[in-house]
mmCIF file of C-alpha atoms in Angstrom:
data_model
loop_
_atom_site.group_PDB
_atom_site.id
_atom_site.type_symbol
_atom_site.label_atom_id
_atom_site.label_comp_id
_atom_site.label_asym_id
_atom_site.label_seq_id
_atom_site.Cartn_x
_atom_site.Cartn_y
_atom_site.Cartn_z
ATOM 1 C CA MET M 1 -0.033 0.034 -0.032
ATOM 2 C CA ALA M 2 1.393 3.402 -1.180
ATOM 3 C CA ASN M 3 2.007 6.092 1.466
ATOM 4 C CA THR M 4 -0.231 9.067 0.418
ATOM 5 C CA PHE M 5 2.096 11.393 1.938
ATOM 6 C CA SER M 6 5.337 9.932 0.543
ATOM 7 C CA LEU M 7 3.840 9.581 -2.797
ATOM 8 C CA ILE M 8 3.186 13.207 -2.911
ATOM 9 C CA LEU M 9 6.729 14.016 -1.705
ATOM 10 C CA VAL M 10 7.978 11.738 -4.370
ATOM 11 C CA LEU M 11 6.205 13.293 -7.338
ATOM 12 C CA VAL M 12 7.118 17.031 -6.245
ATOM 13 C CA THR M 13 10.561 15.983 -5.902
ATOM 14 C CA ILE M 14 10.438 14.429 -9.580
ATOM 15 C CA VAL M 15 8.584 17.355 -11.145
ATOM 16 C CA THR M 16 10.699 20.147 -9.349
ATOM 17 C CA GLY M 17 13.929 17.784 -10.086
ATOM 18 C CA ILE M 18 13.086 17.783 -13.852
ATOM 19 C CA VAL M 19 12.456 21.724 -14.012
ATOM 20 C CA TRP M 20 15.879 22.253 -12.034
ATOM 21 C CA ALA M 21 17.697 20.032 -14.567
ATOM 22 C CA PHE M 22 16.064 21.584 -17.584
ATOM 23 C CA GLU M 23 16.782 25.374 -15.964
ATOM 24 C CA LYS M 24 20.384 24.605 -15.307
ATOM 25 C CA LEU M 25 20.925 22.348 -18.459
ATOM 26 C CA VAL M 26 18.912 24.365 -21.134
ATOM 27 C CA TRP M 27 16.646 27.541 -20.261
ATOM 28 C CA ALA M 28 19.636 29.400 -18.578
ATOM 29 C CA LYS M 29 21.761 28.825 -21.299
ATOM 30 C CA LYS M 30 19.212 29.863 -23.897
ATOM 31 C CA ARG M 31 18.797 33.046 -21.929
ATOM 32 C CA GLN M 32 22.074 33.641 -21.770
ATOM 33 C CA GLN M 33 22.617 33.109 -25.265
ATOM 34 C CA ALA M 34 19.674 35.525 -26.285
ATOM 35 C CA VAL M 35 21.448 38.452 -24.490
ATOM 36 C CA ALA M 36 24.622 37.630 -26.288
ATOM 37 C CA ASP M 37 22.827 37.700 -29.685
ATOM 38 C CA ILE M 38 21.030 40.931 -29.192
ATOM 39 C CA GLU M 39 24.464 42.505 -27.879
ATOM 40 C CA THR M 40 26.196 40.902 -30.914
ATOM 41 C CA LYS M 41 23.281 42.575 -33.029
ATOM 42 C CA THR M 42 23.685 45.764 -31.644
ATOM 43 C CA ASN M 43 27.289 45.819 -30.928
ATOM 44 C CA GLU M 44 27.157 47.059 -27.478
ATOM 45 C CA PRO M 45 26.596 46.015 -24.024
ATOM 46 C CA LEU M 46 22.835 45.771 -22.765
ATOM 47 C CA PRO M 47 21.758 47.886 -19.874
ATOM 48 C CA LYS M 48 21.668 45.798 -16.473
ATOM 49 C CA GLU M 49 17.889 46.168 -16.258
ATOM 50 C CA VAL M 50 17.527 45.045 -19.774
ATOM 51 C CA VAL M 51 19.800 41.831 -19.102
ATOM 52 C CA ALA M 52 17.827 41.070 -15.839
ATOM 53 C CA LYS M 53 14.810 41.087 -17.661
ATOM 54 C CA VAL M 54 15.806 38.956 -20.329
ATOM 55 C CA ASN M 55 17.247 36.310 -17.769
ATOM 56 C CA ARG M 56 14.181 36.666 -15.470
ATOM 57 C CA GLN M 57 13.104 33.076 -14.822
ATOM 58 C CA PRO M 58 8.954 32.583 -15.190
ATOM 59 C CA TRP M 59 7.636 32.266 -11.395
ATOM 60 C CA TRP M 60 7.171 28.578 -11.764
ATOM 61 C CA VAL M 61 10.658 27.864 -12.977
ATOM 62 C CA GLU M 62 12.136 30.116 -10.047
ATOM 63 C CA ASN M 63 9.736 28.358 -7.306
ATOM 64 C CA SER M 64 11.117 24.995 -8.540
ATOM 65 C CA VAL M 65 14.633 25.590 -8.626
ATOM 66 C CA SER M 66 14.209 27.233 -5.130
ATOM 67 C CA ILE M 67 12.422 24.331 -3.322
ATOM 68 C CA PHE M 68 13.920 21.291 -5.192
ATOM 69 C CA PRO M 69 17.199 20.934 -3.077
ATOM 70 C CA VAL M 70 14.785 21.368 0.114
ATOM 71 C CA ILE M 71 12.361 18.948 -1.104
ATOM 72 C CA ALA M 72 14.826 16.417 -2.049
ATOM 73 C CA PHE M 73 16.821 16.556 1.125
ATOM 74 C CA VAL M 74 13.693 15.967 3.169
ATOM 75 C CA LEU M 75 12.799 13.059 1.021
ATOM 76 C CA ILE M 76 16.115 11.291 1.499
ATOM 77 C CA LEU M 77 16.332 12.342 5.187
ATOM 78 C CA ARG M 78 12.817 10.955 5.991
ATOM 79 C CA SER M 79 12.754 8.013 3.646
ATOM 80 C CA PHE M 80 16.186 6.362 4.267
ATOM 81 C CA ILE M 81 17.870 7.819 7.519
ATOM 82 C CA TYR M 82 15.699 9.702 10.245
ATOM 83 C CA GLU M 83 11.912 10.166 10.533
ATOM 84 C CA PRO M 84 10.389 12.005 13.572
ATOM 85 C CA PHE M 85 7.105 10.712 15.246
ATOM 86 C CA GLN M 86 5.093 11.627 18.178
ATOM 87 C CA ILE M 87 3.969 9.631 21.070
ATOM 88 C CA PRO M 88 0.165 9.645 21.207
ATOM 89 C CA SER M 89 -0.627 7.265 23.905
ATOM 90 C CA GLY M 90 0.846 5.809 27.496
ATOM 91 C CA SER M 91 1.280 2.320 26.122
ATOM 92 C CA MET M 92 5.044 2.478 26.130
ATOM 93 C CA MET M 93 5.207 4.003 29.592
ATOM 94 C CA PRO M 94 7.546 4.489 31.534
ATOM 95 C CA THR M 95 10.362 4.390 28.387
ATOM 96 C CA LEU M 96 8.169 6.601 26.222
ATOM 97 C CA LEU M 97 5.661 9.299 27.591
ATOM 98 C CA VAL M 98 2.898 10.920 25.853
ATOM 99 C CA GLY M 99 4.097 14.355 23.983
ATOM 100 C CA ASP M 100 7.528 12.664 23.338
ATOM 101 C CA PHE M 101 8.909 13.181 20.227
ATOM 102 C CA ILE M 102 11.312 10.583 18.658
ATOM 103 C CA LEU M 103 13.733 9.924 16.101
ATOM 104 C CA VAL M 104 13.081 6.651 14.245
ATOM 105 C CA GLU M 105 16.087 5.036 12.263
ATOM 106 C CA LYS M 106 14.650 4.158 8.829
ATOM 107 C CA PHE M 107 17.848 2.202 7.712
ATOM 108 C CA ALA M 108 17.766 -0.005 10.728
ATOM 109 C CA TYR M 109 16.056 -2.851 9.062
ATOM 110 C CA GLY M 110 16.521 -2.418 5.461
ATOM 111 C CA LEU M 111 16.435 0.670 2.902
ATOM 112 C CA LYS M 112 13.000 0.797 1.391
ATOM 113 C CA ASP M 113 11.491 2.526 -1.319
ATOM 114 C CA PRO M 114 9.605 5.741 -0.173
ATOM 115 C CA VAL M 115 6.267 4.928 -2.043
ATOM 116 C CA PHE M 116 5.673 1.229 -1.506
ATOM 117 C CA GLN M 117 7.922 0.221 1.125
ATOM 118 C CA SER M 118 9.540 -2.527 -1.012
ATOM 119 C CA LYS M 119 13.015 -3.424 0.581
ATOM 120 C CA ILE M 120 15.755 -2.233 -1.614
ATOM 121 C CA VAL M 121 19.069 -3.188 0.115
ATOM 122 C CA GLU M 122 19.522 -5.204 3.641
ATOM 123 C CA THR M 123 21.224 -3.281 6.210
ATOM 124 C CA GLY M 124 19.997 -5.265 9.529
ATOM 125 C CA GLU M 125 17.609 -7.347 11.539
ATOM 126 C CA PRO M 126 15.298 -6.709 14.274
ATOM 127 C CA LYS M 127 16.489 -7.588 17.518
ATOM 128 C CA ARG M 128 14.725 -8.823 20.693
ATOM 129 C CA GLY M 129 14.200 -5.898 23.042
ATOM 130 C CA ASP M 130 14.270 -3.296 19.850
ATOM 131 C CA ILE M 131 11.508 -0.421 20.042
ATOM 132 C CA ILE M 132 10.115 -0.584 16.653
ATOM 133 C CA VAL M 133 7.590 1.593 14.809
ATOM 134 C CA PHE M 134 5.504 -0.298 12.349
ATOM 135 C CA ARG M 135 2.203 -0.280 10.233
ATOM 136 C CA TYR M 136 -0.615 -1.457 12.250
ATOM 137 C CA PRO M 137 -1.469 -4.609 10.651
ATOM 138 C CA PRO M 138 -5.446 -4.307 10.861
ATOM 139 C CA GLN M 139 -4.865 -0.693 9.450
ATOM 140 C CA PRO M 140 -1.679 -0.110 7.676
ATOM 141 C CA ASN M 141 -2.387 3.461 7.514
ATOM 142 C CA ILE M 142 -1.878 3.892 11.044
ATOM 143 C CA ASP M 143 1.595 3.931 12.778
ATOM 144 C CA TYR M 144 2.135 1.990 16.121
ATOM 145 C CA ILE M 145 5.381 1.797 18.448
ATOM 146 C CA LYS M 146 5.887 -1.510 20.820
ATOM 147 C CA ARG M 147 8.780 -3.464 21.941
ATOM 148 C CA LEU M 148 9.858 -6.544 20.093
ATOM 149 C CA VAL M 149 9.391 -9.589 22.695
ATOM 150 C CA GLY M 150 8.969 -12.514 20.213
ATOM 151 C CA MET M 151 11.095 -13.699 17.166
ATOM 152 C CA PRO M 152 9.926 -15.720 14.214
ATOM 153 C CA GLY M 153 9.542 -19.331 15.714
ATOM 154 C CA ASP M 154 9.350 -18.246 19.260
ATOM 155 C CA THR M 155 6.584 -19.394 21.490
ATOM 156 C CA ILE M 156 5.371 -16.600 23.786
ATOM 157 C CA ARG M 157 3.434 -17.470 26.827
ATOM 158 C CA TYR M 158 1.965 -14.654 29.321
ATOM 159 C CA THR M 159 1.253 -16.041 32.508
ATOM 160 C CA GLU M 160 -1.743 -15.124 35.130
ATOM 161 C CA ASP M 161 0.880 -13.226 37.140
ATOM 162 C CA LYS M 162 1.640 -11.199 34.396
ATOM 163 C CA GLN M 163 4.923 -12.885 33.390
ATOM 164 C CA VAL M 164 6.445 -13.033 29.798
ATOM 165 C CA CYS M 165 7.868 -16.507 29.074
ATOM 166 C CA VAL M 166 9.888 -16.963 25.849
ATOM 167 C CA GLN M 167 10.598 -20.514 24.377
ATOM 168 C CA SER M 168 13.195 -20.337 21.529
ATOM 169 C CA PRO M 169 12.989 -22.746 18.462
ATOM 170 C CA GLY M 170 15.065 -25.643 19.833
ATOM 171 C CA SER M 171 14.692 -24.925 23.476
ATOM 172 C CA GLN M 172 12.681 -27.405 25.565
ATOM 173 C CA GLU M 173 11.158 -24.921 28.163
ATOM 174 C CA CYS M 174 9.948 -21.412 28.118
ATOM 175 C CA LYS M 175 11.884 -19.353 30.019
ATOM 176 C CA PRO M 176 10.439 -16.338 32.124
ATOM 177 C CA VAL M 177 12.112 -12.933 31.227
ATOM 178 C CA PRO M 178 13.952 -12.002 34.210
ATOM 179 C CA ARG M 179 12.631 -9.219 36.057
ATOM 180 C CA SER M 180 14.400 -7.187 39.046
ATOM 181 C CA ASP M 181 13.973 -4.092 40.953
ATOM 182 C CA VAL M 182 10.284 -4.054 41.615
ATOM 183 C CA LYS M 183 8.806 -1.409 43.312
ATOM 184 C CA LYS M 184 5.837 1.111 42.955
ATOM 185 C CA SER M 185 6.075 3.857 40.459
ATOM 186 C CA ASP M 186 5.085 7.634 40.229
ATOM 187 C CA PHE M 187 2.626 6.526 37.703
ATOM 188 C CA PHE M 188 -0.953 6.244 38.719
ATOM 189 C CA GLN M 189 -4.126 4.512 37.172
ATOM 190 C CA ASP M 190 -7.709 4.892 38.910
ATOM 191 C CA GLY M 191 -5.627 6.457 41.702
ATOM 192 C CA VAL M 192 -3.750 3.231 42.435
ATOM 193 C CA PRO M 193 0.110 3.671 41.830
ATOM 194 C CA LEU M 194 1.309 1.085 39.206
ATOM 195 C CA ILE M 195 4.299 -1.410 39.794
ATOM 196 C CA GLN M 196 7.578 -0.766 38.232
ATOM 197 C CA ALA M 197 10.117 -3.144 37.214
ATOM 198 C CA LYS M 198 13.146 -3.801 35.523
ATOM 199 C CA GLU M 199 12.923 -6.801 32.452
ATOM 200 C CA GLN M 200 15.629 -8.281 30.610
ATOM 201 C CA LEU M 201 14.803 -9.004 26.812
ATOM 202 C CA GLY M 202 17.896 -10.547 25.271
ATOM 203 C CA ASP M 203 20.701 -7.696 25.589
ATOM 204 C CA VAL M 204 18.098 -4.978 26.497
ATOM 205 C CA ALA M 205 17.272 -3.928 30.083
ATOM 206 C CA HIS M 206 14.475 -1.628 30.284
ATOM 207 C CA SER M 207 11.415 -1.053 32.518
ATOM 208 C CA ILE M 208 7.762 -2.049 32.693
ATOM 209 C CA LEU M 209 4.601 -0.880 34.277
ATOM 210 C CA ILE M 210 1.910 -3.432 35.602
ATOM 211 C CA SER M 211 -1.263 -2.500 37.431
ATOM 212 C CA PRO M 212 -1.485 -4.307 40.967
ATOM 213 C CA VAL M 213 -5.027 -4.574 40.810
ATOM 214 C CA ARG M 214 -6.315 -5.054 37.182
ATOM 215 C CA ARG M 215 -6.729 -8.381 35.639
ATOM 216 C CA ASP M 216 -5.485 -9.008 32.009
ATOM 217 C CA ASN M 217 -8.070 -8.976 29.583
ATOM 218 C CA VAL M 218 -7.377 -12.596 28.579
ATOM 219 C CA ALA M 219 -11.141 -12.800 26.778
ATOM 220 C CA ALA M 220 -9.787 -9.719 24.385
ATOM 221 C CA TYR M 221 -7.049 -12.046 23.198
ATOM 222 C CA GLN M 222 -6.534 -13.071 19.762
ATOM 223 C CA PRO M 223 -8.476 -16.363 19.431
ATOM 224 C CA ARG M 224 -5.992 -19.185 19.494
ATOM 225 C CA PRO M 225 -6.044 -23.118 20.907
ATOM 226 C CA TYR M 226 -3.986 -21.949 23.920
ATOM 227 C CA GLN M 227 -5.168 -18.766 25.098
ATOM 228 C CA ALA M 228 -2.337 -16.908 26.431
ATOM 229 C CA GLU M 229 0.137 -18.764 24.152
ATOM 230 C CA TRP M 230 1.501 -17.480 20.791
ATOM 231 C CA VAL M 231 3.709 -19.254 18.396
ATOM 232 C CA VAL M 232 5.379 -16.641 16.099
ATOM 233 C CA PRO M 233 4.960 -17.485 12.353
ATOM 234 C CA GLN M 234 8.107 -17.107 10.124
ATOM 235 C CA GLY M 235 8.571 -13.733 8.742
ATOM 236 C CA GLU M 236 6.483 -12.008 11.499
ATOM 237 C CA TYR M 237 7.079 -10.652 14.960
ATOM 238 C CA PHE M 238 5.332 -10.354 18.285
ATOM 239 C CA MET M 239 5.311 -6.822 19.934
ATOM 240 C CA MET M 240 4.125 -5.812 23.481
ATOM 241 C CA GLY M 241 3.920 -2.248 24.978
ATOM 242 C CA ASP M 242 5.952 -1.443 28.262
ATOM 243 C CA ASN M 243 2.589 -0.447 29.888
ATOM 244 C CA ARG M 244 1.524 -3.985 30.185
ATOM 245 C CA ASP M 245 -2.251 -3.272 31.193
ATOM 246 C CA ASN M 246 -2.366 -0.516 28.927
ATOM 247 C CA SER M 247 -1.346 -1.558 25.591
ATOM 248 C CA ALA M 248 -3.127 -2.868 22.673
ATOM 249 C CA ASP M 249 -0.489 -5.020 21.037
ATOM 250 C CA SER M 250 -0.014 -8.633 19.752
ATOM 251 C CA ARG M 251 -1.828 -10.179 22.319
ATOM 252 C CA TYR M 252 -5.016 -8.698 20.954
ATOM 253 C CA TRP M 253 -4.683 -8.183 17.122
ATOM 254 C CA GLY M 254 -1.663 -10.505 16.184
ATOM 255 C CA PHE M 255 1.794 -10.588 15.009
ATOM 256 C CA VAL M 256 3.517 -8.105 12.869
ATOM 257 C CA PRO M 257 4.817 -8.939 9.168
ATOM 258 C CA GLU M 258 8.517 -7.881 8.453
ATOM 259 C CA ALA M 259 6.984 -5.799 5.867
ATOM 260 C CA ASN M 260 5.456 -3.515 7.979
ATOM 261 C CA LEU M 261 8.268 -2.429 9.911
ATOM 262 C CA VAL M 262 9.333 1.125 9.506
ATOM 263 C CA GLY M 263 12.122 1.372 11.787
ATOM 264 C CA LYS M 264 13.761 1.403 15.220
ATOM 265 C CA ALA M 265 13.322 4.186 17.550
ATOM 266 C CA VAL M 266 16.520 5.385 18.642
ATOM 267 C CA ALA M 267 16.280 8.918 20.397
ATOM 268 C CA ILE M 268 13.737 11.685 21.961
ATOM 269 C CA TRP M 269 14.528 14.865 20.406
ATOM 270 C CA ILE M 270 12.036 16.911 22.350
ATOM 271 C CA SER M 271 9.420 16.311 25.047
ATOM 272 C CA PHE M 272 6.209 18.238 25.434
ATOM 273 C CA GLU M 273 3.649 18.056 28.775
ATOM 274 C CA PHE M 274 0.019 18.550 27.954
ATOM 275 C CA ASP M 275 -1.447 18.407 31.747
ATOM 276 C CA ARG M 276 -3.614 21.273 32.569
ATOM 277 C CA ASP M 277 -6.413 22.079 34.886
ATOM 278 C CA ALA M 278 -10.021 20.998 33.935
ATOM 279 C CA ASP M 279 -11.004 24.867 33.722
ATOM 280 C CA SER M 280 -7.845 25.807 31.366
ATOM 281 C CA VAL M 281 -9.063 27.264 28.411
ATOM 282 C CA LEU M 282 -5.996 26.206 26.058
ATOM 283 C CA PRO M 283 -6.835 23.809 23.393
ATOM 284 C CA SER M 284 -5.659 20.267 24.269
ATOM 285 C CA TRP M 285 -3.033 19.964 21.836
ATOM 286 C CA ILE M 286 -1.237 23.024 22.821
ATOM 287 C CA PRO M 287 1.552 22.030 25.154
ATOM 288 C CA SER M 288 1.567 23.117 28.757
ATOM 289 C CA GLY M 289 5.276 22.645 29.270
ATOM 290 C CA VAL M 290 8.470 21.234 28.131
ATOM 291 C CA ARG M 291 10.409 18.124 29.892
ATOM 292 C CA PHE M 292 13.774 19.463 29.407
ATOM 293 C CA ASN M 293 15.129 16.558 31.011
ATOM 294 C CA ARG M 294 14.228 14.078 28.579
ATOM 295 C CA ILE M 295 15.466 16.101 25.453
ATOM 296 C CA GLY M 296 18.183 14.182 23.668
ATOM 297 C CA GLY M 297 17.789 11.024 25.565
ATOM 298 C CA LEU M 298 18.709 7.624 23.662
ATOM 299 C CA ILE M 299 15.896 4.772 23.775
#
């Protein structure tokens, strides 16, 4: 499926690029030659204002020549290097907060064409523990961000006490993901402090949040023979939010195909607060403050 914005960006780049090339290689030289021909016929230099008039670019040429380098730079940057994304929900707390603006490394899992997202060059593979932006499988026009928990071939179990277990291909047992530093957090839900813990997914240590009173909504899990067990197909991945009881993830809507991966979240470039009093007259989309301590943080 083509990305509409990327398609428009590519088309604008192509059109302005063609105009830019013709201006540099053909039209500008023709105007210069016209000035030279007039000066030859009159046998005297033309006044500066006449030369300027003859050399004047049509408005659409002038605009195309001006914006082409900028548009081309933006296209290359957001298609192949880095693209900014905003965190709209709390599903990745405490790692990512609502109002964080992050940079996503577009070349982490291969270079893709900017319109249809077909892989052009292999550059790397996803690793367990990566925070990944991907196109939401039921609605590919929507971007989601979650943590990669299950690799292709893994069996993932989520126990009643909210423990993730991973059984890799060839392994005879489902190993619980190690947890440590369990404590009350500064985050609340319905007036109850959430529990925060450190979790070790492969080489990645990160924090998660768990509600001490909220039961996991097992009834809403994606239908399968074993209710809280998922076998990850080849070429697909199992994603979960760090805010385990407040995340719509692979437990509920299934696996993420490799073709849906957009890139790896690597840094927070700015973070806004949106907290305000109930009687505030400011629109909800206007920030109420900046979290300076989060700017430049690596993910």
